[in-house]
Amino acid sequence: MKVHLLQTLLTLNLFIPTYFSHQIPLTFCGKIPIQTPFSLQNSSQTLPLNQMVLCKSHKLYFRTSIGLFPISSIDYKAKHLTISHKSFSSSSRFISPSNLSAGFPIPPIPNSLFLLNCSNERKIRTSSTFLRNCPLGGEGNLRGFSCLVVDDVGKLDMRFHPGDLNCSHYRRVYRKHGLIEEKEDEFELGTRISFDVPGHVPNPCDECEKANGNCGVGLKCICHPQECRDKVISMGAKMEPMGSKILFSLLSSIVLMDLFMGY
């Protein structure tokens, strides 16, 4: 009798968790809670912003027409999500914060941009209206790198590219708190996307139908789901301080001169 009872309890112990895992909808992706206006892909809800996020291998991503960008947090009270950017990115693979957020409401605190090791002095001088030196308390370890900051990427021309200033790398950042006037404010890595879409505004997808409409890669994915690309974007790039590069170049030149003089 005891053996049969034990077998019954073990069977229930295996069956019940499996049953409820199918009945109770998931409310987290990893450690990030999923609430309205979002839902996970296995949800029966049909919400306008369902296409905006994707949970993949317990990681949450911002969906776009060029690929998936990792989300580090969602603030449901302030109604914005943060796309993480954990390392330097090569300027040759530049993805503008404006292109990610175009078509969504402007966040209360604008997104910014760090431009690293820029060498086109003439264009830097002519771009002084939106460029300045990075604050000493800038995000991350920037010692050994020359750094310029664009305080508000929303004021940049959509065609702007760090390569125009001969910048080697860039970082997408936002202010931790405060306004642009507080020049020494702290920065955090990432880009904030607002999802506070008022109900009385015209359909934002209308912008995606215009030839030069305000439709970024995120909004395009929402409005045209067939154009979403669910491949994770890799933004990392190794970077050495300018001093190391100069020293390496100098040593290389000395070695070549010794070899030449030896002949």
Coordinates of N, CA, C and O in Angstrom, one line a residue, residues 57-154:
S57 N 15.8 32.5 -25.7 CA 16.7 31.9 -24.7 C 16.8 32.7 -23.4 O 17.9 33.0 -22.9
H58 N 15.7 33.1 -22.9 CA 15.6 33.8 -21.6 C 16.2 35.2 -21.7 O 16.5 35.8 -20.6
K59 N 16.4 35.7 -22.9 CA 16.9 37.1 -23.0 C 15.9 37.9 -23.8 O 15.3 37.4 -24.8
L60 N 15.7 39.2 -23.4 CA 14.7 40.0 -24.1 C 15.4 40.9 -25.1 O 16.4 41.5 -24.8
Y61 N 14.8 41.0 -26.3 CA 15.4 41.8 -27.4 C 14.4 42.8 -28.0 O 13.2 42.5 -28.0
F62 N 14.9 43.9 -28.5 CA 14.2 44.9 -29.2 C 14.2 44.5 -30.7 O 15.3 44.3 -31.2
R63 N 13.1 44.3 -31.3 CA 13.0 43.8 -32.7 C 13.1 44.9 -33.7 O 12.5 46.0 -33.5
T64 N 13.9 44.7 -34.7 CA 14.0 45.8 -35.8 C 14.1 45.1 -37.1 O 14.2 43.8 -37.2
S65 N 14.1 45.9 -38.1 CA 14.2 45.3 -39.5 C 15.6 45.0 -39.9 O 15.9 44.5 -41.0
I66 N 16.6 45.3 -39.0 CA 18.0 44.9 -39.2 C 18.5 43.9 -38.3 O 19.6 43.4 -38.4
G67 N 17.7 43.5 -37.2 CA 18.2 42.5 -36.3 C 17.7 42.8 -34.9 O 16.9 43.7 -34.6
L68 N 18.1 41.9 -33.9 CA 17.7 42.0 -32.5 C 18.7 42.7 -31.7 O 19.9 42.5 -31.8
F69 N 18.3 43.7 -30.8 CA 19.1 44.4 -29.9 C 18.7 44.0 -28.5 O 17.6 44.1 -28.1
P70 N 19.7 43.7 -27.6 CA 19.4 43.2 -26.3 C 18.8 44.4 -25.4 O 19.3 45.5 -25.5
I71 N 17.8 44.1 -24.7 CA 17.1 45.0 -23.8 C 17.6 44.8 -22.4 O 17.6 43.6 -21.9
S72 N 18.1 45.8 -21.7 CA 18.6 45.6 -20.3 C 17.6 45.9 -19.3 O 17.6 45.4 -18.2
S73 N 16.6 46.7 -19.6 CA 15.5 47.0 -18.6 C 14.3 47.6 -19.3 O 14.4 48.2 -20.4
I74 N 13.2 47.6 -18.6 CA 11.9 48.2 -19.1 C 11.4 49.0 -17.9 O 11.2 48.4 -16.8
D75 N 11.2 50.3 -18.0 CA 10.6 51.1 -17.0 C 9.1 51.4 -17.4 O 8.8 52.2 -18.3
Y76 N 8.2 50.7 -16.7 CA 6.8 50.8 -17.1 C 6.1 52.1 -16.6 O 5.1 52.5 -17.2
K77 N 6.7 52.6 -15.6 CA 6.2 53.9 -15.1 C 6.6 55.1 -16.0 O 5.8 55.9 -16.3
A78 N 7.9 55.1 -16.3 CA 8.3 56.2 -17.3 C 8.0 55.8 -18.7 O 8.2 56.7 -19.6
K79 N 7.6 54.6 -19.0 CA 7.3 54.1 -20.3 C 8.4 54.2 -21.3 O 8.3 54.8 -22.4
H80 N 9.5 53.6 -20.9 CA 10.6 53.5 -21.9 C 11.4 52.2 -21.6 O 11.4 51.7 -20.5
L81 N 12.0 51.7 -22.6 CA 12.9 50.5 -22.5 C 14.3 51.0 -22.8 O 14.5 52.0 -23.5
T82 N 15.3 50.2 -22.3 CA 16.7 50.6 -22.6 C 17.4 49.5 -23.4 O 17.4 48.3 -22.9
I83 N 17.9 49.8 -24.5 CA 18.7 48.9 -25.3 C 20.1 49.0 -24.8 O 20.7 50.1 -24.8
S84 N 20.7 47.9 -24.4 CA 22.0 47.9 -23.9 C 23.1 48.0 -25.0 O 22.9 47.7 -26.1
H85 N 24.2 48.6 -24.6 CA 25.4 48.7 -25.4 C 26.6 48.6 -24.6 O 27.1 49.6 -24.0
K86 N 27.1 47.4 -24.4 CA 28.1 47.1 -23.4 C 29.5 47.4 -23.7 O 30.4 47.2 -22.9
S87 N 29.8 47.7 -25.0 CA 31.2 47.8 -25.3 C 31.4 48.9 -26.4 O 30.4 49.5 -26.9
F88 N 32.6 49.1 -26.9 CA 32.9 49.9 -28.0 C 32.3 49.3 -29.3 O 32.3 48.1 -29.4
S89 N 31.9 50.1 -30.2 CA 31.5 49.6 -31.5 C 32.3 50.3 -32.6 O 32.5 51.5 -32.5
S90 N 32.7 49.6 -33.6 CA 33.5 50.2 -34.7 C 32.6 51.1 -35.5 O 31.4 50.8 -35.8
S91 N 33.1 52.3 -35.9 CA 32.4 53.2 -36.7 C 31.9 52.6 -38.0 O 30.9 53.1 -38.6
S92 N 32.7 51.6 -38.5 CA 32.3 51.0 -39.8 C 31.0 50.2 -39.7 O 30.4 49.9 -40.7
R93 N 30.5 50.0 -38.4 CA 29.3 49.3 -38.2 C 28.3 50.2 -37.4 O 27.5 49.7 -36.6
F94 N 28.3 51.4 -37.8 CA 27.5 52.4 -37.0 C 26.0 52.2 -37.2 O 25.5 52.1 -38.3
I95 N 25.3 52.2 -36.1 CA 23.9 52.2 -36.1 C 23.4 53.3 -35.2 O 23.7 53.4 -34.0
S96 N 22.8 54.3 -35.9 CA 22.4 55.5 -35.2 C 21.3 55.3 -34.1 O 20.3 54.6 -34.4
P97 N 21.4 55.9 -33.0 CA 20.3 55.8 -32.0 C 19.0 56.4 -32.6 O 17.9 55.9 -32.2
S98 N 19.2 57.4 -33.4 CA 18.0 58.0 -34.0 C 17.3 57.0 -34.9 O 16.0 57.0 -35.0
N99 N 18.0 56.2 -35.6 CA 17.4 55.2 -36.5 C 16.7 54.1 -35.7 O 15.7 53.6 -36.1
L100 N 17.1 53.9 -34.5 CA 16.5 52.9 -33.6 C 15.1 53.5 -33.1 O 14.2 52.8 -32.9
S101 N 15.2 54.8 -32.8 CA 14.0 55.4 -32.1 C 13.1 56.2 -33.0 O 12.0 56.6 -32.5
A102 N 13.4 56.4 -34.2 CA 12.6 57.2 -35.1 C 11.2 56.7 -35.2 O 11.0 55.5 -35.5
G103 N 10.2 57.6 -35.0 CA 8.8 57.2 -35.1 C 8.2 57.0 -33.8 O 7.0 57.0 -33.6
F104 N 9.0 56.8 -32.7 CA 8.5 56.6 -31.4 C 8.6 58.0 -30.7 O 9.3 58.9 -31.1
P105 N 7.8 58.2 -29.6 CA 7.9 59.5 -28.9 C 9.3 59.8 -28.4 O 10.1 58.9 -28.1
I106 N 9.6 61.1 -28.4 CA 10.9 61.5 -27.9 C 11.0 61.3 -26.4 O 10.2 61.7 -25.7
P107 N 12.1 60.6 -25.9 CA 12.2 60.4 -24.5 C 12.4 61.7 -23.7 O 13.0 62.6 -24.3
P108 N 12.0 61.8 -22.5 CA 12.2 63.0 -21.7 C 13.7 63.4 -21.6 O 14.0 64.6 -21.7
I109 N 14.6 62.5 -21.5 CA 16.0 62.7 -21.5 C 16.6 62.2 -22.8 O 16.5 61.0 -23.0
P110 N 17.1 63.1 -23.6 CA 17.5 62.6 -25.0 C 18.7 61.6 -24.9 O 19.5 61.6 -24.0
N111 N 18.8 60.8 -26.0 CA 19.9 59.9 -26.1 C 21.1 60.7 -26.6 O 21.0 61.7 -27.3
S112 N 22.3 60.2 -26.2 CA 23.5 60.8 -26.6 C 24.5 59.9 -27.3 O 24.1 58.7 -27.5
L113 N 25.6 60.4 -27.7 CA 26.6 59.6 -28.4 C 28.0 59.9 -28.1 O 28.3 61.1 -28.0
F114 N 28.8 59.0 -27.8 CA 30.3 59.2 -27.6 C 31.0 58.8 -28.9 O 30.7 57.7 -29.4
L115 N 31.8 59.7 -29.4 CA 32.6 59.5 -30.6 C 34.1 59.4 -30.1 O 34.6 60.4 -29.5
L116 N 34.8 58.4 -30.5 CA 36.1 58.1 -30.0 C 37.2 58.2 -31.1 O 37.0 57.7 -32.2
N117 N 38.3 58.8 -30.7 CA 39.5 58.9 -31.5 C 39.2 59.5 -32.9 O 39.5 58.9 -34.0
C118 N 38.5 60.6 -32.9 CA 38.2 61.3 -34.1 C 39.4 62.2 -34.6 O 39.9 62.9 -33.7
S119 N 39.7 62.1 -35.8 CA 41.0 62.8 -36.3 C 40.8 63.9 -37.4 O 41.7 64.5 -37.7
N120 N 39.5 64.0 -37.8 CA 39.3 65.1 -38.9 C 39.0 66.4 -38.2 O 37.9 66.8 -37.9
E121 N 40.1 67.1 -37.9 CA 40.0 68.3 -37.1 C 39.2 69.4 -37.8 O 38.4 70.2 -37.1
R122 N 39.3 69.5 -39.1 CA 38.5 70.6 -39.8 C 37.0 70.3 -39.6 O 36.3 71.3 -39.3
K123 N 36.6 69.1 -39.8 CA 35.1 68.8 -39.7 C 34.7 68.9 -38.2 O 33.5 69.2 -37.9
I124 N 35.6 68.6 -37.3 CA 35.3 68.7 -35.9 C 35.0 70.1 -35.5 O 34.1 70.4 -34.8
R125 N 35.8 71.0 -36.0 CA 35.6 72.5 -35.7 C 34.3 73.0 -36.3 O 33.6 73.7 -35.7
T126 N 34.0 72.5 -37.5 CA 32.7 73.0 -38.1 C 31.5 72.4 -37.5 O 30.4 72.8 -37.7
S127 N 31.7 71.3 -36.7 CA 30.6 70.6 -36.1 C 30.5 71.0 -34.6 O 29.8 70.3 -33.8
S128 N 31.2 72.1 -34.2 CA 31.2 72.4 -32.8 C 29.9 72.8 -32.2 O 29.8 72.9 -31.0
T129 N 28.9 73.0 -33.0 CA 27.6 73.4 -32.5 C 26.9 72.2 -31.7 O 26.0 72.4 -30.9
F130 N 27.2 71.0 -32.1 CA 26.6 69.9 -31.4 C 27.7 68.9 -30.8 O 27.3 67.9 -30.2
L131 N 28.9 69.3 -30.9 CA 30.0 68.5 -30.3 C 30.7 69.2 -29.1 O 30.8 70.4 -29.1
R132 N 31.2 68.4 -28.2 CA 32.0 69.0 -27.1 C 32.8 67.8 -26.6 O 32.6 66.6 -26.9
N133 N 33.8 68.1 -25.8 CA 34.7 67.1 -25.2 C 33.9 66.3 -24.1 O 33.0 66.9 -23.4
C134 N 34.1 65.0 -24.0 CA 33.4 64.2 -23.1 C 33.8 64.6 -21.7 O 34.9 65.1 -21.4
P135 N 32.8 64.6 -20.7 CA 33.1 65.0 -19.3 C 34.1 64.0 -18.7 O 34.2 62.8 -19.1
L136 N 34.8 64.5 -17.7 CA 35.8 63.6 -17.0 C 35.1 62.4 -16.4 O 35.7 61.4 -16.3
G137 N 33.9 62.6 -16.0 CA 33.2 61.5 -15.3 C 32.3 60.7 -16.3 O 31.4 60.1 -16.0
G138 N 32.8 60.7 -17.6 CA 32.0 60.0 -18.6 C 32.0 58.5 -18.3 O 32.8 58.0 -17.6
E139 N 31.0 57.8 -19.0 CA 30.8 56.4 -18.7 C 31.9 55.6 -19.2 O 32.5 55.8 -20.2
G140 N 32.3 54.6 -18.3 CA 33.3 53.6 -18.7 C 34.7 54.1 -18.6 O 34.9 55.3 -18.3
N141 N 35.6 53.3 -18.9 CA 37.0 53.6 -18.8 C 37.5 54.2 -20.2 O 37.8 53.5 -21.1
L142 N 37.5 55.5 -20.2 CA 37.9 56.2 -21.5 C 39.3 56.8 -21.4 O 39.7 57.6 -22.3
R143 N 40.1 56.5 -20.4 CA 41.4 57.0 -20.3 C 42.3 56.4 -21.4 O 42.3 55.3 -21.8
G144 N 43.0 57.4 -22.1 CA 43.8 57.0 -23.2 C 43.1 57.1 -24.5 O 43.7 57.0 -25.6
F145 N 41.8 57.5 -24.5 CA 41.1 57.7 -25.7 C 40.7 59.2 -25.8 O 40.3 59.8 -24.8
S146 N 40.7 59.7 -27.0 CA 40.1 61.0 -27.2 C 38.6 60.8 -27.4 O 38.2 59.8 -28.0
C147 N 37.8 61.7 -26.8 CA 36.4 61.4 -26.8 C 35.6 62.7 -27.0 O 35.9 63.8 -26.4
L148 N 34.6 62.7 -27.9 CA 33.7 63.8 -28.1 C 32.3 63.3 -27.8 O 32.0 62.1 -28.0
V149 N 31.4 64.1 -27.3 CA 30.0 63.7 -27.0 C 29.0 64.6 -27.8 O 29.2 65.8 -27.9
V150 N 28.0 63.9 -28.3 CA 26.8 64.6 -28.9 C 25.8 64.5 -27.8 O 25.3 63.4 -27.5
D151 N 25.3 65.6 -27.3 CA 24.4 65.5 -26.1 C 23.0 65.1 -26.5 O 22.4 64.3 -25.8
D152 N 22.6 65.5 -27.7 CA 21.2 65.1 -28.2 C 21.3 64.6 -29.6 O 21.4 65.4 -30.5
V153 N 21.2 63.3 -29.8 CA 21.3 62.8 -31.2 C 20.1 63.2 -32.0 O 20.2 63.1 -33.2
G154 N 19.0 63.6 -31.4 CA 17.9 64.0 -32.1 C 18.1 65.3 -32.9 O 17.4 65.6 -33.9

